[in-house]
Amino acid sequence: MQNHLTDATVYNLSPQQRTVYDYLMSGRELTRQVAINTLHVQEVTTRISELRRLGLDIKSEWKRDFGGTRYKSYHVEMSK
């Protein structure tokens, strides 16, 4: 697994895959709510799975909001 994709692979991403990829590569954490409300991507888990299949090393972590509801957060560890 790698923390980036080749230029040729990025060029061939679908629009939603590219949106999710660009967001993750900006160093931010992605949640389902951000994907739906900000990026307008409904099936974030599908897009994450597709990007993982292409070789992107996307980490995930379960978290809890202030009300105790669990949610999953996705990120890519950036090289220093």
PDB file with one MODEL, atoms N, CA, C and O in Angstrom:
MODEL        1
ATOM      1  N   MET A   1       0.847  -1.182   0.000  1.00  0.00           N
ATOM      2  CA  MET A   1       0.000   0.000   0.000  1.00  0.00           C
ATOM      3  C   MET A   1       0.891   1.243   0.000  1.00  0.00           C
ATOM      4  O   MET A   1       2.027   1.214   0.472  1.00  0.00           O
ATOM      5  N   GLN A   2       0.360   2.301  -0.526  1.00  0.00           N
ATOM      6  CA  GLN A   2       1.122   3.542  -0.639  1.00  0.00           C
ATOM      7  C   GLN A   2       0.276   4.719  -0.170  1.00  0.00           C
ATOM      8  O   GLN A   2      -0.945   4.611  -0.051  1.00  0.00           O
ATOM      9  N   ASN A   3       0.935   5.845   0.095  1.00  0.00           N
ATOM     10  CA  ASN A   3       0.190   7.005   0.560  1.00  0.00           C
ATOM     11  C   ASN A   3      -0.096   8.002  -0.560  1.00  0.00           C
ATOM     12  O   ASN A   3      -0.415   9.162  -0.299  1.00  0.00           O
ATOM     13  N   HIS A   4       0.019   7.545  -1.809  1.00  0.00           N
ATOM     14  CA  HIS A   4      -0.382   8.346  -2.967  1.00  0.00           C
ATOM     15  C   HIS A   4      -0.570   7.405  -4.162  1.00  0.00           C
ATOM     16  O   HIS A   4      -0.125   6.257  -4.131  1.00  0.00           O
ATOM     17  N   LEU A   5      -1.219   7.889  -5.190  1.00  0.00           N
ATOM     18  CA  LEU A   5      -1.413   7.116  -6.417  1.00  0.00           C
ATOM     19  C   LEU A   5      -0.579   7.738  -7.524  1.00  0.00           C
ATOM     20  O   LEU A   5      -0.205   8.907  -7.440  1.00  0.00           O
ATOM     21  N   THR A   6      -0.286   6.965  -8.560  1.00  0.00           N
ATOM     22  CA  THR A   6       0.455   7.513  -9.692  1.00  0.00           C
ATOM     23  C   THR A   6      -0.400   8.538 -10.426  1.00  0.00           C
ATOM     24  O   THR A   6      -1.627   8.518 -10.327  1.00  0.00           O
ATOM     25  N   ASP A   7       0.249   9.427 -11.160  1.00  0.00           N
ATOM     26  CA  ASP A   7      -0.478  10.445 -11.921  1.00  0.00           C
ATOM     27  C   ASP A   7      -1.456   9.811 -12.903  1.00  0.00           C
ATOM     28  O   ASP A   7      -2.568  10.306 -13.083  1.00  0.00           O
ATOM     29  N   ALA A   8      -1.043   8.714 -13.539  1.00  0.00           N
ATOM     30  CA  ALA A   8      -1.916   8.048 -14.509  1.00  0.00           C
ATOM     31  C   ALA A   8      -3.156   7.480 -13.824  1.00  0.00           C
ATOM     32  O   ALA A   8      -4.254   7.554 -14.375  1.00  0.00           O
ATOM     33  N   THR A   9      -2.994   6.920 -12.639  1.00  0.00           N
ATOM     34  CA  THR A   9      -4.139   6.380 -11.903  1.00  0.00           C
ATOM     35  C   THR A   9      -5.070   7.499 -11.479  1.00  0.00           C
ATOM     36  O   THR A   9      -6.288   7.371 -11.609  1.00  0.00           O
ATOM     37  N   VAL A  10      -4.519   8.595 -10.973  1.00  0.00           N
ATOM     38  CA  VAL A  10      -5.334   9.737 -10.550  1.00  0.00           C
ATOM     39  C   VAL A  10      -6.119  10.285 -11.735  1.00  0.00           C
ATOM     40  O   VAL A  10      -7.291  10.634 -11.597  1.00  0.00           O
ATOM     41  N   TYR A  11      -5.485  10.361 -12.890  1.00  0.00           N
ATOM     42  CA  TYR A  11      -6.138  10.876 -14.096  1.00  0.00           C
ATOM     43  C   TYR A  11      -7.375  10.051 -14.454  1.00  0.00           C
ATOM     44  O   TYR A  11      -8.355  10.591 -14.966  1.00  0.00           O
ATOM     45  N   ASN A  12      -7.329   8.749 -14.186  1.00  0.00           N
ATOM     46  CA  ASN A  12      -8.424   7.852 -14.562  1.00  0.00           C
ATOM     47  C   ASN A  12      -9.479   7.650 -13.476  1.00  0.00           C
ATOM     48  O   ASN A  12     -10.393   6.845 -13.654  1.00  0.00           O
ATOM     49  N   LEU A  13      -9.373   8.363 -12.358  1.00  0.00           N
ATOM     50  CA  LEU A  13     -10.377   8.239 -11.301  1.00  0.00           C
ATOM     51  C   LEU A  13     -11.708   8.824 -11.752  1.00  0.00           C
ATOM     52  O   LEU A  13     -11.747   9.756 -12.554  1.00  0.00           O
ATOM     53  N   SER A  14     -12.794   8.271 -11.232  1.00  0.00           N
ATOM     54  CA  SER A  14     -14.117   8.852 -11.478  1.00  0.00           C
ATOM     55  C   SER A  14     -14.183  10.193 -10.738  1.00  0.00           C
ATOM     56  O   SER A  14     -13.372  10.439  -9.845  1.00  0.00           O
ATOM     57  N   PRO A  15     -15.128  11.056 -11.093  1.00  0.00           N
ATOM     58  CA  PRO A  15     -15.231  12.351 -10.400  1.00  0.00           C
ATOM     59  C   PRO A  15     -15.366  12.217  -8.879  1.00  0.00           C
ATOM     60  O   PRO A  15     -14.730  12.970  -8.141  1.00  0.00           O
ATOM     61  N   GLN A  16     -16.179  11.278  -8.402  1.00  0.00           N
ATOM     62  CA  GLN A  16     -16.331  11.122  -6.955  1.00  0.00           C
ATOM     63  C   GLN A  16     -15.074  10.543  -6.314  1.00  0.00           C
ATOM     64  O   GLN A  16     -14.694  10.953  -5.217  1.00  0.00           O
ATOM     65  N   GLN A  17     -14.430   9.601  -6.983  1.00  0.00           N
ATOM     66  CA  GLN A  17     -13.173   9.067  -6.464  1.00  0.00           C
ATOM     67  C   GLN A  17     -12.139  10.187  -6.354  1.00  0.00           C
ATOM     68  O   GLN A  17     -11.418  10.280  -5.361  1.00  0.00           O
ATOM     69  N   ARG A  18     -12.074  11.028  -7.373  1.00  0.00           N
ATOM     70  CA  ARG A  18     -11.102  12.134  -7.386  1.00  0.00           C
ATOM     71  C   ARG A  18     -11.393  13.125  -6.262  1.00  0.00           C
ATOM     72  O   ARG A  18     -10.471  13.626  -5.618  1.00  0.00           O
ATOM     73  N   THR A  19     -12.667  13.407  -6.029  1.00  0.00           N
ATOM     74  CA  THR A  19     -13.046  14.321  -4.952  1.00  0.00           C
ATOM     75  C   THR A  19     -12.587  13.785  -3.602  1.00  0.00           C
ATOM     76  O   THR A  19     -12.001  14.516  -2.803  1.00  0.00           O
ATOM     77  N   VAL A  20     -12.852  12.511  -3.351  1.00  0.00           N
ATOM     78  CA  VAL A  20     -12.445  11.884  -2.087  1.00  0.00           C
ATOM     79  C   VAL A  20     -10.922  11.832  -1.996  1.00  0.00           C
ATOM     80  O   VAL A  20     -10.358  12.137  -0.945  1.00  0.00           O
ATOM     81  N   TYR A  21     -10.257  11.453  -3.075  1.00  0.00           N
ATOM     82  CA  TYR A  21      -8.793  11.383  -3.104  1.00  0.00           C
ATOM     83  C   TYR A  21      -8.179  12.746  -2.796  1.00  0.00           C
ATOM     84  O   TYR A  21      -7.299  12.853  -1.942  1.00  0.00           O
ATOM     85  N   ASP A  22      -8.638  13.773  -3.480  1.00  0.00           N
ATOM     86  CA  ASP A  22      -8.095  15.119  -3.260  1.00  0.00           C
ATOM     87  C   ASP A  22      -8.301  15.574  -1.819  1.00  0.00           C
ATOM     88  O   ASP A  22      -7.413  16.182  -1.222  1.00  0.00           O
ATOM     89  N   TYR A  23      -9.462  15.282  -1.269  1.00  0.00           N
ATOM     90  CA  TYR A  23      -9.751  15.662   0.118  1.00  0.00           C
ATOM     91  C   TYR A  23      -8.783  14.961   1.069  1.00  0.00           C
ATOM     92  O   TYR A  23      -8.197  15.599   1.943  1.00  0.00           O
ATOM     93  N   LEU A  24      -8.618  13.652   0.900  1.00  0.00           N
ATOM     94  CA  LEU A  24      -7.712  12.900   1.766  1.00  0.00           C
ATOM     95  C   LEU A  24      -6.266  13.355   1.596  1.00  0.00           C
ATOM     96  O   LEU A  24      -5.522  13.434   2.574  1.00  0.00           O
ATOM     97  N   MET A  25      -5.865  13.655   0.367  1.00  0.00           N
ATOM     98  CA  MET A  25      -4.492  14.061   0.114  1.00  0.00           C
ATOM     99  C   MET A  25      -4.199  15.465   0.625  1.00  0.00           C
ATOM    100  O   MET A  25      -3.039  15.873   0.681  1.00  0.00           O
ATOM    101  N   SER A  26      -5.230  16.203   0.995  1.00  0.00           N
ATOM    102  CA  SER A  26      -5.020  17.530   1.585  1.00  0.00           C
ATOM    103  C   SER A  26      -4.629  17.417   3.058  1.00  0.00           C
ATOM    104  O   SER A  26      -4.335  18.422   3.706  1.00  0.00           O
ATOM    105  N   GLY A  27      -4.628  16.178   3.589  1.00  0.00           N
ATOM    106  CA  GLY A  27      -4.224  15.952   4.967  1.00  0.00           C
ATOM    107  C   GLY A  27      -5.360  15.981   5.969  1.00  0.00           C
ATOM    108  O   GLY A  27      -5.135  15.865   7.173  1.00  0.00           O
ATOM    109  N   ARG A  28      -6.579  16.134   5.477  1.00  0.00           N
ATOM    110  CA  ARG A  28      -7.736  16.196   6.377  1.00  0.00           C
ATOM    111  C   ARG A  28      -8.336  14.812   6.593  1.00  0.00           C
ATOM    112  O   ARG A  28      -8.123  13.889   5.806  1.00  0.00           O
ATOM    113  N   GLU A  29      -9.100  14.692   7.693  1.00  0.00           N
ATOM    114  CA  GLU A  29      -9.844  13.466   7.974  1.00  0.00           C
ATOM    115  C   GLU A  29     -11.208  13.561   7.311  1.00  0.00           C
ATOM    116  O   GLU A  29     -11.836  14.619   7.301  1.00  0.00           O
ATOM    117  N   LEU A  30     -11.653  12.448   6.760  1.00  0.00           N
ATOM    118  CA  LEU A  30     -12.942  12.398   6.076  1.00  0.00           C
ATOM    119  C   LEU A  30     -13.910  11.537   6.875  1.00  0.00           C
ATOM    120  O   LEU A  30     -13.570  10.433   7.300  1.00  0.00           O
ATOM    121  N   THR A  31     -15.115  12.051   7.075  1.00  0.00           N
ATOM    122  CA  THR A  31     -16.189  11.295   7.716  1.00  0.00           C
ATOM    123  C   THR A  31     -17.353  11.214   6.742  1.00  0.00           C
ATOM    124  O   THR A  31     -17.386  11.925   5.738  1.00  0.00           O
ATOM    125  N   ARG A  32     -18.294  10.354   7.041  1.00  0.00           N
ATOM    126  CA  ARG A  32     -19.478  10.221   6.188  1.00  0.00           C
ATOM    127  C   ARG A  32     -20.228  11.545   6.088  1.00  0.00           C
ATOM    128  O   ARG A  32     -20.686  11.919   5.008  1.00  0.00           O
ATOM    129  N   GLN A  33     -20.355  12.253   7.204  1.00  0.00           N
ATOM    130  CA  GLN A  33     -21.078  13.525   7.195  1.00  0.00           C
ATOM    131  C   GLN A  33     -20.390  14.557   6.307  1.00  0.00           C
ATOM    132  O   GLN A  33     -21.057  15.273   5.560  1.00  0.00           O
ATOM    133  N   VAL A  34     -19.073  14.639   6.380  1.00  0.00           N
ATOM    134  CA  VAL A  34     -18.328  15.570   5.522  1.00  0.00           C
ATOM    135  C   VAL A  34     -18.503  15.167   4.064  1.00  0.00           C
ATOM    136  O   VAL A  34     -18.718  16.019   3.202  1.00  0.00           O
ATOM    137  N   ALA A  35     -18.410  13.867   3.788  1.00  0.00           N
ATOM    138  CA  ALA A  35     -18.553  13.387   2.413  1.00  0.00           C
ATOM    139  C   ALA A  35     -19.912  13.766   1.837  1.00  0.00           C
ATOM    140  O   ALA A  35     -20.003  14.225   0.699  1.00  0.00           O
ATOM    141  N   ILE A  36     -20.960  13.576   2.620  1.00  0.00           N
ATOM    142  CA  ILE A  36     -22.311  13.861   2.137  1.00  0.00           C
ATOM    143  C   ILE A  36     -22.565  15.359   2.050  1.00  0.00           C
ATOM    144  O   ILE A  36     -23.000  15.858   1.012  1.00  0.00           O
ATOM    145  N   ASN A  37     -22.294  16.077   3.136  1.00  0.00           N
ATOM    146  CA  ASN A  37     -22.681  17.482   3.217  1.00  0.00           C
ATOM    147  C   ASN A  37     -21.740  18.444   2.505  1.00  0.00           C
ATOM    148  O   ASN A  37     -22.187  19.463   1.978  1.00  0.00           O
ATOM    149  N   THR A  38     -20.457  18.141   2.480  1.00  0.00           N
ATOM    150  CA  THR A  38     -19.485  19.053   1.883  1.00  0.00           C
ATOM    151  C   THR A  38     -19.061  18.614   0.486  1.00  0.00           C
ATOM    152  O   THR A  38     -18.996  19.426  -0.437  1.00  0.00           O
ATOM    153  N   LEU A  39     -18.774  17.322   0.338  1.00  0.00           N
ATOM    154  CA  LEU A  39     -18.271  16.820  -0.943  1.00  0.00           C
ATOM    155  C   LEU A  39     -19.373  16.307  -1.859  1.00  0.00           C
ATOM    156  O   LEU A  39     -19.134  16.068  -3.043  1.00  0.00           O
ATOM    157  N   HIS A  40     -20.577  16.136  -1.323  1.00  0.00           N
ATOM    158  CA  HIS A  40     -21.723  15.617  -2.081  1.00  0.00           C
ATOM    159  C   HIS A  40     -21.453  14.219  -2.634  1.00  0.00           C
ATOM    160  O   HIS A  40     -21.827  13.895  -3.761  1.00  0.00           O
ATOM    161  N   VAL A  41     -20.794  13.400  -1.811  1.00  0.00           N
ATOM    162  CA  VAL A  41     -20.510  12.000  -2.127  1.00  0.00           C
ATOM    163  C   VAL A  41     -21.342  11.157  -1.168  1.00  0.00           C
ATOM    164  O   VAL A  41     -21.101  11.172   0.039  1.00  0.00           O
ATOM    165  N   GLN A  42     -22.313  10.427  -1.690  1.00  0.00           N
ATOM    166  CA  GLN A  42     -23.220   9.642  -0.852  1.00  0.00           C
ATOM    167  C   GLN A  42     -22.595   8.342  -0.359  1.00  0.00           C
ATOM    168  O   GLN A  42     -22.762   7.986   0.807  1.00  0.00           O
ATOM    169  N   GLU A  43     -21.892   7.641  -1.208  1.00  0.00           N
ATOM    170  CA  GLU A  43     -21.360   6.309  -0.881  1.00  0.00           C
ATOM    171  C   GLU A  43     -19.870   6.385  -0.569  1.00  0.00           C
ATOM    172  O   GLU A  43     -19.044   5.854  -1.312  1.00  0.00           O
ATOM    173  N   VAL A  44     -19.536   7.046   0.529  1.00  0.00           N
ATOM    174  CA  VAL A  44     -18.128   7.243   0.866  1.00  0.00           C
ATOM    175  C   VAL A  44     -17.415   5.917   1.126  1.00  0.00           C
ATOM    176  O   VAL A  44     -16.249   5.776   0.758  1.00  0.00           O
ATOM    177  N   THR A  45     -18.079   4.947   1.746  1.00  0.00           N
ATOM    178  CA  THR A  45     -17.412   3.672   2.018  1.00  0.00           C
ATOM    179  C   THR A  45     -17.059   2.944   0.720  1.00  0.00           C
ATOM    180  O   THR A  45     -16.031   2.272   0.642  1.00  0.00           O
ATOM    181  N   THR A  46     -17.901   3.078  -0.281  1.00  0.00           N
ATOM    182  CA  THR A  46     -17.605   2.480  -1.585  1.00  0.00           C
ATOM    183  C   THR A  46     -16.408   3.165  -2.223  1.00  0.00           C
ATOM    184  O   THR A  46     -15.520   2.496  -2.752  1.00  0.00           O
ATOM    185  N   ARG A  47     -16.374   4.500  -2.176  1.00  0.00           N
ATOM    186  CA  ARG A  47     -15.250   5.242  -2.758  1.00  0.00           C
ATOM    187  C   ARG A  47     -13.947   4.912  -2.025  1.00  0.00           C
ATOM    188  O   ARG A  47     -12.897   4.786  -2.655  1.00  0.00           O
ATOM    189  N   ILE A  48     -14.009   4.774  -0.704  1.00  0.00           N
ATOM    190  CA  ILE A  48     -12.823   4.417   0.081  1.00  0.00           C
ATOM    191  C   ILE A  48     -12.334   3.031  -0.333  1.00  0.00           C
ATOM    192  O   ILE A  48     -11.135   2.833  -0.532  1.00  0.00           O
ATOM    193  N   SER A  49     -13.242   2.080  -0.462  1.00  0.00           N
ATOM    194  CA  SER A  49     -12.877   0.717  -0.878  1.00  0.00           C
ATOM    195  C   SER A  49     -12.238   0.717  -2.257  1.00  0.00           C
ATOM    196  O   SER A  49     -11.245   0.024  -2.482  1.00  0.00           O
ATOM    197  N   GLU A  50     -12.797   1.488  -3.180  1.00  0.00           N
ATOM    198  CA  GLU A  50     -12.240   1.566  -4.534  1.00  0.00           C
ATOM    199  C   GLU A  50     -10.824   2.132  -4.512  1.00  0.00           C
ATOM    200  O   GLU A  50      -9.935   1.613  -5.188  1.00  0.00           O
ATOM    201  N   LEU A  51     -10.613   3.190  -3.741  1.00  0.00           N
ATOM    202  CA  LEU A  51      -9.276   3.788  -3.656  1.00  0.00           C
ATOM    203  C   LEU A  51      -8.290   2.838  -2.982  1.00  0.00           C
ATOM    204  O   LEU A  51      -7.123   2.782  -3.368  1.00  0.00           O
ATOM    205  N   ARG A  52      -8.742   2.102  -1.995  1.00  0.00           N
ATOM    206  CA  ARG A  52      -7.872   1.104  -1.359  1.00  0.00           C
ATOM    207  C   ARG A  52      -7.486   0.021  -2.362  1.00  0.00           C
ATOM    208  O   ARG A  52      -6.335  -0.415  -2.397  1.00  0.00           O
ATOM    209  N   ARG A  53      -8.448  -0.412  -3.178  1.00  0.00           N
ATOM    210  CA  ARG A  53      -8.169  -1.438  -4.189  1.00  0.00           C
ATOM    211  C   ARG A  53      -7.131  -0.955  -5.199  1.00  0.00           C
ATOM    212  O   ARG A  53      -6.380  -1.757  -5.753  1.00  0.00           O
ATOM    213  N   LEU A  54      -7.090   0.349  -5.434  1.00  0.00           N
ATOM    214  CA  LEU A  54      -6.102   0.923  -6.350  1.00  0.00           C
ATOM    215  C   LEU A  54      -4.729   1.074  -5.691  1.00  0.00           C
ATOM    216  O   LEU A  54      -3.756   1.435  -6.352  1.00  0.00           O
ATOM    217  N   GLY A  55      -4.655   0.796  -4.388  1.00  0.00           N
ATOM    218  CA  GLY A  55      -3.369   0.799  -3.701  1.00  0.00           C
ATOM    219  C   GLY A  55      -3.165   1.911  -2.698  1.00  0.00           C
ATOM    220  O   GLY A  55      -2.102   1.979  -2.081  1.00  0.00           O
ATOM    221  N   LEU A  56      -4.138   2.787  -2.507  1.00  0.00           N
ATOM    222  CA  LEU A  56      -3.991   3.881  -1.553  1.00  0.00           C
ATOM    223  C   LEU A  56      -4.172   3.358  -0.128  1.00  0.00           C
ATOM    224  O   LEU A  56      -5.158   2.684   0.170  1.00  0.00           O
ATOM    225  N   ASP A  57      -3.230   3.667   0.738  1.00  0.00           N
ATOM    226  CA  ASP A  57      -3.252   3.197   2.125  1.00  0.00           C
ATOM    227  C   ASP A  57      -4.084   4.155   2.976  1.00  0.00           C
ATOM    228  O   ASP A  57      -3.555   5.094   3.570  1.00  0.00           O
ATOM    229  N   ILE A  58      -5.385   3.907   3.026  1.00  0.00           N
ATOM    230  CA  ILE A  58      -6.313   4.743   3.781  1.00  0.00           C
ATOM    231  C   ILE A  58      -6.532   4.098   5.142  1.00  0.00           C
ATOM    232  O   ILE A  58      -6.959   2.948   5.241  1.00  0.00           O
ATOM    233  N   LYS A  59      -6.234   4.852   6.177  1.00  0.00           N
ATOM    234  CA  LYS A  59      -6.435   4.391   7.552  1.00  0.00           C
ATOM    235  C   LYS A  59      -7.841   4.777   7.994  1.00  0.00           C
ATOM    236  O   LYS A  59      -8.383   5.785   7.541  1.00  0.00           O
ATOM    237  N   SER A  60      -8.427   3.979   8.876  1.00  0.00           N
ATOM    238  CA  SER A  60      -9.744   4.312   9.419  1.00  0.00           C
ATOM    239  C   SER A  60      -9.718   4.140  10.927  1.00  0.00           C
ATOM    240  O   SER A  60      -8.958   3.339  11.471  1.00  0.00           O
ATOM    241  N   GLU A  61     -10.567   4.910  11.583  1.00  0.00           N
ATOM    242  CA  GLU A  61     -10.613   4.890  13.039  1.00  0.00           C
ATOM    243  C   GLU A  61     -12.041   5.176  13.493  1.00  0.00           C
ATOM    244  O   GLU A  61     -12.687   6.100  13.000  1.00  0.00           O
ATOM    245  N   TRP A  62     -12.523   4.372  14.440  1.00  0.00           N
ATOM    246  CA  TRP A  62     -13.830   4.631  15.035  1.00  0.00           C
ATOM    247  C   TRP A  62     -13.680   5.722  16.082  1.00  0.00           C
ATOM    248  O   TRP A  62     -12.745   5.697  16.883  1.00  0.00           O
ATOM    249  N   LYS A  63     -14.603   6.682  16.075  1.00  0.00           N
ATOM    250  CA  LYS A  63     -14.617   7.782  17.045  1.00  0.00           C
ATOM    251  C   LYS A  63     -16.031   7.935  17.580  1.00  0.00           C
ATOM    252  O   LYS A  63     -16.967   7.298  17.098  1.00  0.00           O
ATOM    253  N   ARG A  64     -16.170   8.791  18.585  1.00  0.00           N
ATOM    254  CA  ARG A  64     -17.491   9.099  19.145  1.00  0.00           C
ATOM    255  C   ARG A  64     -17.675  10.607  19.153  1.00  0.00           C
ATOM    256  O   ARG A  64     -16.751  11.361  19.457  1.00  0.00           O
ATOM    257  N   ASP A  65     -18.904  11.039  18.807  1.00  0.00           N
ATOM    258  CA  ASP A  65     -19.198  12.465  18.883  1.00  0.00           C
ATOM    259  C   ASP A  65     -19.595  12.829  20.310  1.00  0.00           C
ATOM    260  O   ASP A  65     -19.599  11.970  21.191  1.00  0.00           O
ATOM    261  N   PHE A  66     -19.927  14.090  20.540  1.00  0.00           N
ATOM    262  CA  PHE A  66     -20.243  14.556  21.900  1.00  0.00           C
ATOM    263  C   PHE A  66     -21.456  13.855  22.503  1.00  0.00           C
ATOM    264  O   PHE A  66     -21.601  13.816  23.725  1.00  0.00           O
ATOM    265  N   GLY A  67     -22.329  13.302  21.665  1.00  0.00           N
ATOM    266  CA  GLY A  67     -23.503  12.578  22.149  1.00  0.00           C
ATOM    267  C   GLY A  67     -23.271  11.090  22.331  1.00  0.00           C
ATOM    268  O   GLY A  67     -24.171  10.363  22.750  1.00  0.00           O
ATOM    269  N   GLY A  68     -22.056  10.630  22.013  1.00  0.00           N
ATOM    270  CA  GLY A  68     -21.722   9.225  22.179  1.00  0.00           C
ATOM    271  C   GLY A  68     -21.958   8.370  20.944  1.00  0.00           C
ATOM    272  O   GLY A  68     -21.726   7.162  20.980  1.00  0.00           O
ATOM    273  N   THR A  69     -22.413   8.974  19.852  1.00  0.00           N
ATOM    274  CA  THR A  69     -22.649   8.226  18.620  1.00  0.00           C
ATOM    275  C   THR A  69     -21.318   7.907  17.945  1.00  0.00           C
ATOM    276  O   THR A  69     -20.464   8.778  17.779  1.00  0.00           O
ATOM    277  N   ARG A  70     -21.159   6.641  17.559  1.00  0.00           N
ATOM    278  CA  ARG A  70     -19.927   6.223  16.875  1.00  0.00           C
ATOM    279  C   ARG A  70     -19.962   6.607  15.407  1.00  0.00           C
ATOM    280  O   ARG A  70     -21.012   6.576  14.765  1.00  0.00           O
ATOM    281  N   TYR A  71     -18.797   6.970  14.887  1.00  0.00           N
ATOM    282  CA  TYR A  71     -18.644   7.232  13.458  1.00  0.00           C
ATOM    283  C   TYR A  71     -17.221   6.873  13.060  1.00  0.00           C
ATOM    284  O   TYR A  71     -16.322   6.824  13.899  1.00  0.00           O
ATOM    285  N   LYS A  72     -17.031   6.626  11.782  1.00  0.00           N
ATOM    286  CA  LYS A  72     -15.712   6.249  11.284  1.00  0.00           C
ATOM    287  C   LYS A  72     -15.072   7.446  10.594  1.00  0.00           C
ATOM    288  O   LYS A  72     -15.726   8.190   9.863  1.00  0.00           O
ATOM    289  N   SER A  73     -13.790   7.611  10.843  1.00  0.00           N
ATOM    290  CA  SER A  73     -13.006   8.679  10.243  1.00  0.00           C
ATOM    291  C   SER A  73     -11.917   8.046   9.378  1.00  0.00           C
ATOM    292  O   SER A  73     -11.308   7.054   9.779  1.00  0.00           O
ATOM    293  N   TYR A  74     -11.669   8.611   8.200  1.00  0.00           N
ATOM    294  CA  TYR A  74     -10.672   8.090   7.259  1.00  0.00           C
ATOM    295  C   TYR A  74      -9.588   9.137   7.042  1.00  0.00           C
ATOM    296  O   TYR A  74      -9.868  10.336   7.010  1.00  0.00           O
ATOM    297  N   HIS A  75      -8.346   8.676   6.893  1.00  0.00           N
ATOM    298  CA  HIS A  75      -7.249   9.592   6.586  1.00  0.00           C
ATOM    299  C   HIS A  75      -6.105   8.832   5.919  1.00  0.00           C
ATOM    300  O   HIS A  75      -6.029   7.604   5.972  1.00  0.00           O
ATOM    301  N   VAL A  76      -5.229   9.595   5.299  1.00  0.00           N
ATOM    302  CA  VAL A  76      -4.006   9.058   4.702  1.00  0.00           C
ATOM    303  C   VAL A  76      -2.849   9.665   5.473  1.00  0.00           C
ATOM    304  O   VAL A  76      -2.776  10.883   5.632  1.00  0.00           O
ATOM    305  N   GLU A  77      -1.946   8.826   5.950  1.00  0.00           N
ATOM    306  CA  GLU A  77      -0.773   9.333   6.658  1.00  0.00           C
ATOM    307  C   GLU A  77       0.169   9.942   5.633  1.00  0.00           C
ATOM    308  O   GLU A  77       0.638   9.273   4.712  1.00  0.00           O
ATOM    309  N   MET A  78       0.431  11.220   5.816  1.00  0.00           N
ATOM    310  CA  MET A  78       1.252  11.951   4.862  1.00  0.00           C
ATOM    311  C   MET A  78       2.732  11.781   5.202  1.00  0.00           C
ATOM    312  O   MET A  78       3.103  11.712   6.374  1.00  0.00           O
ATOM    313  N   SER A  79       3.571  11.713   4.170  1.00  0.00           N
ATOM    314  CA  SER A  79       5.022  11.632   4.359  1.00  0.00           C
ATOM    315  C   SER A  79       5.532  12.963   4.873  1.00  0.00           C
ATOM    316  O   SER A  79       4.999  14.022   4.541  1.00  0.00           O
ATOM    317  N   LYS A  80       6.563  12.894   5.681  1.00  0.00           N
ATOM    318  CA  LYS A  80       7.140  14.141   6.217  1.00  0.00           C
ATOM    319  C   LYS A  80       8.334  14.557   5.427  1.00  0.00           C
ATOM    320  O   LYS A  80       8.949  15.580   5.730  1.00  0.00           O
TER     321      LYS A  80
ENDMDL
END
